Amino acid sequence: MPHPDSSVTAAPAAPGGQPPFHLFLFHHAGGSASQYRRWLPKFPPAWQVRPLSMPEGGPDWSTTVEQLASTISDQAQGPYALFGHSMGGLLAFDVTARLEEHGQRPPVWLGVSAYPQPAPNEPDRHLMSSERLRELAARLGGLPQVVLASDHLWPAVEARLRRDLALLESRTMVGQRVRTPLCLYCGQQDPVGGPHGMPGWHRLASRVLGTRVYPGGHFYFQNRVSDVVHDVVQDIRRCSVDERPDPCVL
């Protein structure tokens, strides 16, 4: 079952005994919860920020969505938000749609980063040769060249990438819309989920608050973590009257 990064410590309870505001983070294909380690100190200290790890056993997309929805419902006793990058953005969207459909408490805000709509139809990418997968990873960025070039380091990344691409290819959920306010994020030079690919999300949400475009490619946030976290915090606060106005730590 998907689970929060065990290294994340609990935030203090809100004044008056109210549960803390939760933010759940979903990683990209081939990534892990550790993608967000540099983000965590930047959020308000009263928030409980939970990067989620994907299951190792490889259930299908629908099962993963169900498991994540259950995990989030169990852990967030108060208001919460979801943010996902690339494949994680699509997963966060589907979790939100599932929560709304089943009458469970949905997030107050949803952030989708660097995933285009309509979603690309590229079957069997998880069966690509190792060389083609390396080329795909190099084109998107996000991995140091030393990892891409290493016959020792690359196999572990390759295994996670194949697992997550197979998971993505098992997705059959189509046509759903969400009522949760949606914010979009992307890199100006992203060859996959850049500005050209984001307008399609407007057909899938009742309320799109806008798109933030940053210099850079698919992993536009790598050199501007503080700026992106600041924007995410501000965007969430536009939707949540319940979380406390602690400053964003920059």
Coordinates of C-alpha atoms in Angstrom, one line a residue:
M1 CA 0.0 0.0 0.0
P2 CA 1.2 3.5 -0.7
H3 CA 2.6 5.1 2.5
P4 CA 4.0 8.4 3.6
D5 CA 7.8 8.9 3.8
S6 CA 8.6 7.5 7.3
S7 CA 11.2 10.3 7.7
V8 CA 8.6 13.0 7.8
T9 CA 7.9 14.2 11.4
A10 CA 4.5 15.1 12.6
A11 CA 3.5 18.8 12.8
P12 CA 2.2 20.2 16.0
A13 CA -1.5 20.3 16.5
A14 CA -3.3 23.5 15.6
P15 CA -4.4 25.9 18.3
G16 CA -7.6 24.9 20.0
G17 CA -6.9 21.2 19.3
Q18 CA -7.8 21.4 15.6
P19 CA -6.0 18.9 13.4
P20 CA -3.1 20.3 11.4
F21 CA -3.4 21.1 7.7
H22 CA -2.0 18.3 5.6
L23 CA -0.4 18.4 2.2
F24 CA 0.2 15.2 0.3
L25 CA 2.9 15.1 -2.4
F26 CA 3.0 12.6 -5.3
H27 CA 6.2 11.9 -7.2
H28 CA 6.9 11.4 -10.9
A29 CA 7.4 8.1 -12.7
G30 CA 10.7 6.5 -11.7
G31 CA 11.0 8.8 -8.7
S32 CA 10.4 8.4 -5.0
A33 CA 9.2 10.4 -2.0
S34 CA 12.8 11.6 -1.5
Q35 CA 12.2 13.9 -4.5
Y36 CA 10.6 16.3 -2.1
R37 CA 13.2 16.3 0.7
R38 CA 14.5 19.8 -0.3
W39 CA 10.9 21.1 -0.3
L40 CA 9.9 20.0 3.2
P41 CA 11.8 22.7 5.2
K42 CA 10.3 25.4 3.1
F43 CA 6.7 24.8 4.1
P44 CA 5.0 26.5 7.1
P45 CA 6.1 24.6 10.2
A46 CA 2.5 24.0 11.3
W47 CA 1.7 22.1 8.1
Q48 CA 2.0 18.3 8.0
V49 CA 3.6 17.6 4.6
R50 CA 3.6 14.0 3.5
P51 CA 5.5 12.8 0.4
L52 CA 3.8 9.5 -0.6
S53 CA 5.8 6.5 -1.8
M54 CA 4.3 4.2 -4.4
P55 CA 3.8 0.5 -3.8
E56 CA 6.6 -1.8 -4.8
G57 CA 4.4 -4.7 -5.7
G58 CA 2.9 -3.1 -8.8
P59 CA -0.9 -3.1 -8.5
D60 CA -2.9 -1.6 -11.3
W61 CA -3.7 2.1 -11.5
S62 CA -7.3 1.8 -10.1
T63 CA -6.1 -0.2 -7.1
T64 CA -3.4 2.4 -6.4
V65 CA -5.9 5.2 -6.6
E66 CA -8.2 3.3 -4.1
Q67 CA -5.3 2.7 -1.7
L68 CA -4.1 6.3 -1.9
A69 CA -7.6 7.6 -1.3
S70 CA -7.9 5.4 1.8
T71 CA -4.5 6.4 3.1
I72 CA -5.3 10.1 2.8
S73 CA -8.7 9.7 4.3
D74 CA -7.2 7.9 7.3
Q75 CA -4.5 10.4 7.9
A76 CA -6.1 13.8 7.2
Q77 CA -8.6 14.5 9.9
G78 CA -8.8 18.2 8.9
P79 CA -8.4 20.1 5.7
Y80 CA -5.8 18.9 3.3
A81 CA -4.4 19.5 -0.2
L82 CA -2.8 17.3 -2.9
F83 CA 0.1 18.2 -5.3
G84 CA 1.7 15.9 -7.8
H85 CA 4.4 16.2 -10.4
S86 CA 4.2 14.6 -13.8
M87 CA 2.6 11.1 -13.4
G88 CA 2.1 12.1 -9.7
G89 CA -0.1 15.0 -10.9
L90 CA -2.4 12.6 -12.9
L91 CA -2.5 10.3 -9.9
A92 CA -3.5 13.2 -7.5
F93 CA -6.2 14.2 -10.0
D94 CA -7.7 10.7 -10.1
V95 CA -7.5 10.3 -6.3
T96 CA -9.4 13.6 -6.0
A97 CA -12.0 12.4 -8.5
R98 CA -12.4 9.2 -6.7
L99 CA -12.9 10.9 -3.3
E100 CA -15.5 13.3 -4.8
E101 CA -17.3 10.4 -6.6
H102 CA -17.6 8.4 -3.4
G103 CA -18.8 11.3 -1.3
Q104 CA -15.7 11.4 0.9
R105 CA -14.1 14.7 2.1
P106 CA -12.1 15.9 -0.9
P107 CA -9.0 18.1 -0.8
V108 CA -9.5 21.9 -0.5
W109 CA -7.0 22.3 -3.4
L110 CA -5.3 20.3 -6.1
G111 CA -2.0 21.1 -7.8
V112 CA -0.9 19.3 -11.0
S113 CA 2.6 19.9 -12.3
A114 CA 4.0 19.1 -15.8
Y115 CA 1.4 16.6 -17.0
P116 CA -0.4 17.4 -20.2
Q117 CA -4.1 16.9 -21.1
P118 CA -5.2 15.1 -23.0
A119 CA -2.9 12.5 -21.6
P120 CA -0.5 11.0 -24.1
N121 CA -1.5 7.6 -25.4
E122 CA 1.9 5.8 -25.5
P123 CA 1.3 2.1 -24.8
D124 CA 4.1 -0.3 -23.8
R125 CA 6.7 2.3 -22.9
H126 CA 7.6 0.1 -19.9
L127 CA 8.8 -2.5 -22.5
M128 CA 11.2 -0.1 -24.1
S129 CA 14.9 -1.1 -24.4
S130 CA 17.2 0.1 -21.7
E131 CA 18.8 2.5 -24.1
R132 CA 15.5 4.1 -25.1
L133 CA 14.5 4.5 -21.5
R134 CA 17.8 6.2 -20.8
E135 CA 17.2 8.5 -23.8
L136 CA 13.7 9.4 -22.4
A137 CA 15.1 10.1 -19.0
A138 CA 17.9 12.3 -20.5
R139 CA 15.4 14.2 -22.6
L140 CA 13.2 15.0 -19.5
G141 CA 16.1 15.8 -17.2
G142 CA 16.0 15.3 -13.5
L143 CA 18.7 12.7 -13.3
P144 CA 22.4 13.5 -13.0
Q145 CA 24.5 12.5 -16.0
V146 CA 26.6 10.2 -13.7
V147 CA 23.4 8.1 -13.0
L148 CA 22.4 7.9 -16.7
A149 CA 25.9 6.8 -17.7
S150 CA 26.5 4.3 -14.9
D151 CA 25.9 0.6 -15.4
H152 CA 25.9 0.4 -11.6
L153 CA 23.5 3.2 -10.7
W154 CA 21.1 3.1 -13.7
P155 CA 19.5 -0.3 -13.2
A156 CA 17.7 0.7 -10.0
V157 CA 16.3 3.8 -11.6
E158 CA 15.3 1.8 -14.7
A159 CA 13.4 -0.7 -12.6
R160 CA 11.4 2.0 -10.8
L161 CA 10.7 3.7 -14.1
R162 CA 9.5 0.5 -15.8
R163 CA 7.3 -0.2 -12.8
D164 CA 5.7 3.2 -12.8
L165 CA 5.2 3.3 -16.6
A166 CA 3.4 0.0 -16.4
L167 CA 1.3 1.4 -13.6
L168 CA 0.4 4.4 -15.7
E169 CA -0.4 2.3 -18.8
S170 CA -2.9 0.3 -16.7
R171 CA -5.0 3.5 -16.3
T172 CA -8.6 3.1 -17.6
M173 CA -10.2 6.0 -15.7
V174 CA -11.3 8.6 -18.3
G175 CA -13.9 11.3 -18.5
Q176 CA -14.1 12.2 -14.8
R177 CA -14.1 15.9 -13.7
V178 CA -13.4 17.4 -10.3
R179 CA -15.0 20.3 -8.4
T180 CA -11.9 20.8 -6.3
P181 CA -10.0 24.1 -7.2
L182 CA -7.1 23.2 -9.5
C183 CA -3.8 25.0 -10.0
L184 CA -1.4 24.1 -12.8
Y185 CA 2.4 24.3 -12.9
C186 CA 4.9 23.7 -15.7
G187 CA 8.3 24.6 -17.2
Q188 CA 8.4 26.9 -20.3
Q189 CA 10.7 24.5 -22.2
D190 CA 9.2 21.2 -21.0
P191 CA 8.9 19.0 -24.1
V192 CA 6.1 16.9 -22.5
G193 CA 4.1 19.0 -20.0
G194 CA 4.9 22.5 -21.0
P195 CA 2.4 25.4 -21.5
H196 CA 1.1 23.9 -24.7
G197 CA -0.1 20.8 -22.9
M198 CA -1.9 22.4 -19.9
P199 CA -5.0 24.0 -21.3
G200 CA -6.8 20.7 -21.6
W201 CA -7.1 20.5 -17.8
H202 CA -9.7 23.3 -18.0
R203 CA -12.2 20.7 -19.4
L204 CA -11.6 18.4 -16.4
A205 CA -12.1 20.9 -13.5
S206 CA -15.0 23.2 -12.6
R207 CA -12.5 25.8 -11.2
V208 CA -9.0 26.3 -12.6
L209 CA -7.2 29.0 -10.7
G210 CA -4.5 29.5 -13.3
T211 CA -1.2 28.2 -14.6
R212 CA 2.2 29.1 -13.3
V213 CA 4.9 28.9 -15.9
Y214 CA 8.6 28.8 -14.8
P215 CA 11.8 28.9 -16.8
G216 CA 13.2 25.5 -17.4
G217 CA 12.1 22.0 -18.5
H218 CA 10.2 19.1 -17.1
F219 CA 12.0 19.4 -13.7
Y220 CA 11.7 23.2 -13.7
F221 CA 11.7 23.3 -9.9
Q222 CA 15.2 21.9 -9.4
N223 CA 16.9 25.3 -9.2
R224 CA 14.0 27.2 -7.7
V225 CA 12.5 25.1 -4.9
S226 CA 11.9 28.1 -2.7
D227 CA 10.0 30.0 -5.4
V228 CA 7.8 27.0 -6.3
V229 CA 7.0 26.1 -2.7
H230 CA 6.2 29.8 -2.0
D231 CA 3.7 29.8 -4.9
V232 CA 2.2 26.5 -3.9
V233 CA 1.6 27.8 -0.3
Q234 CA 0.1 31.0 -1.6
D235 CA -2.2 29.1 -4.0
I236 CA -3.4 26.8 -1.3
R237 CA -4.2 29.7 1.0
R238 CA -6.4 31.2 -1.6
C239 CA -8.7 28.1 -1.2
S240 CA -8.4 27.2 2.5
V241 CA -9.8 29.4 5.2
D242 CA -9.0 26.8 7.8
E243 CA -5.2 26.6 7.7
R244 CA -3.2 29.0 9.8
P245 CA -1.4 32.0 8.2
D246 CA 2.2 30.9 9.2
P247 CA 4.8 32.3 6.9
C248 CA 6.4 30.3 4.2
V249 CA 10.0 29.6 5.1
L250 CA 12.3 30.9 2.4

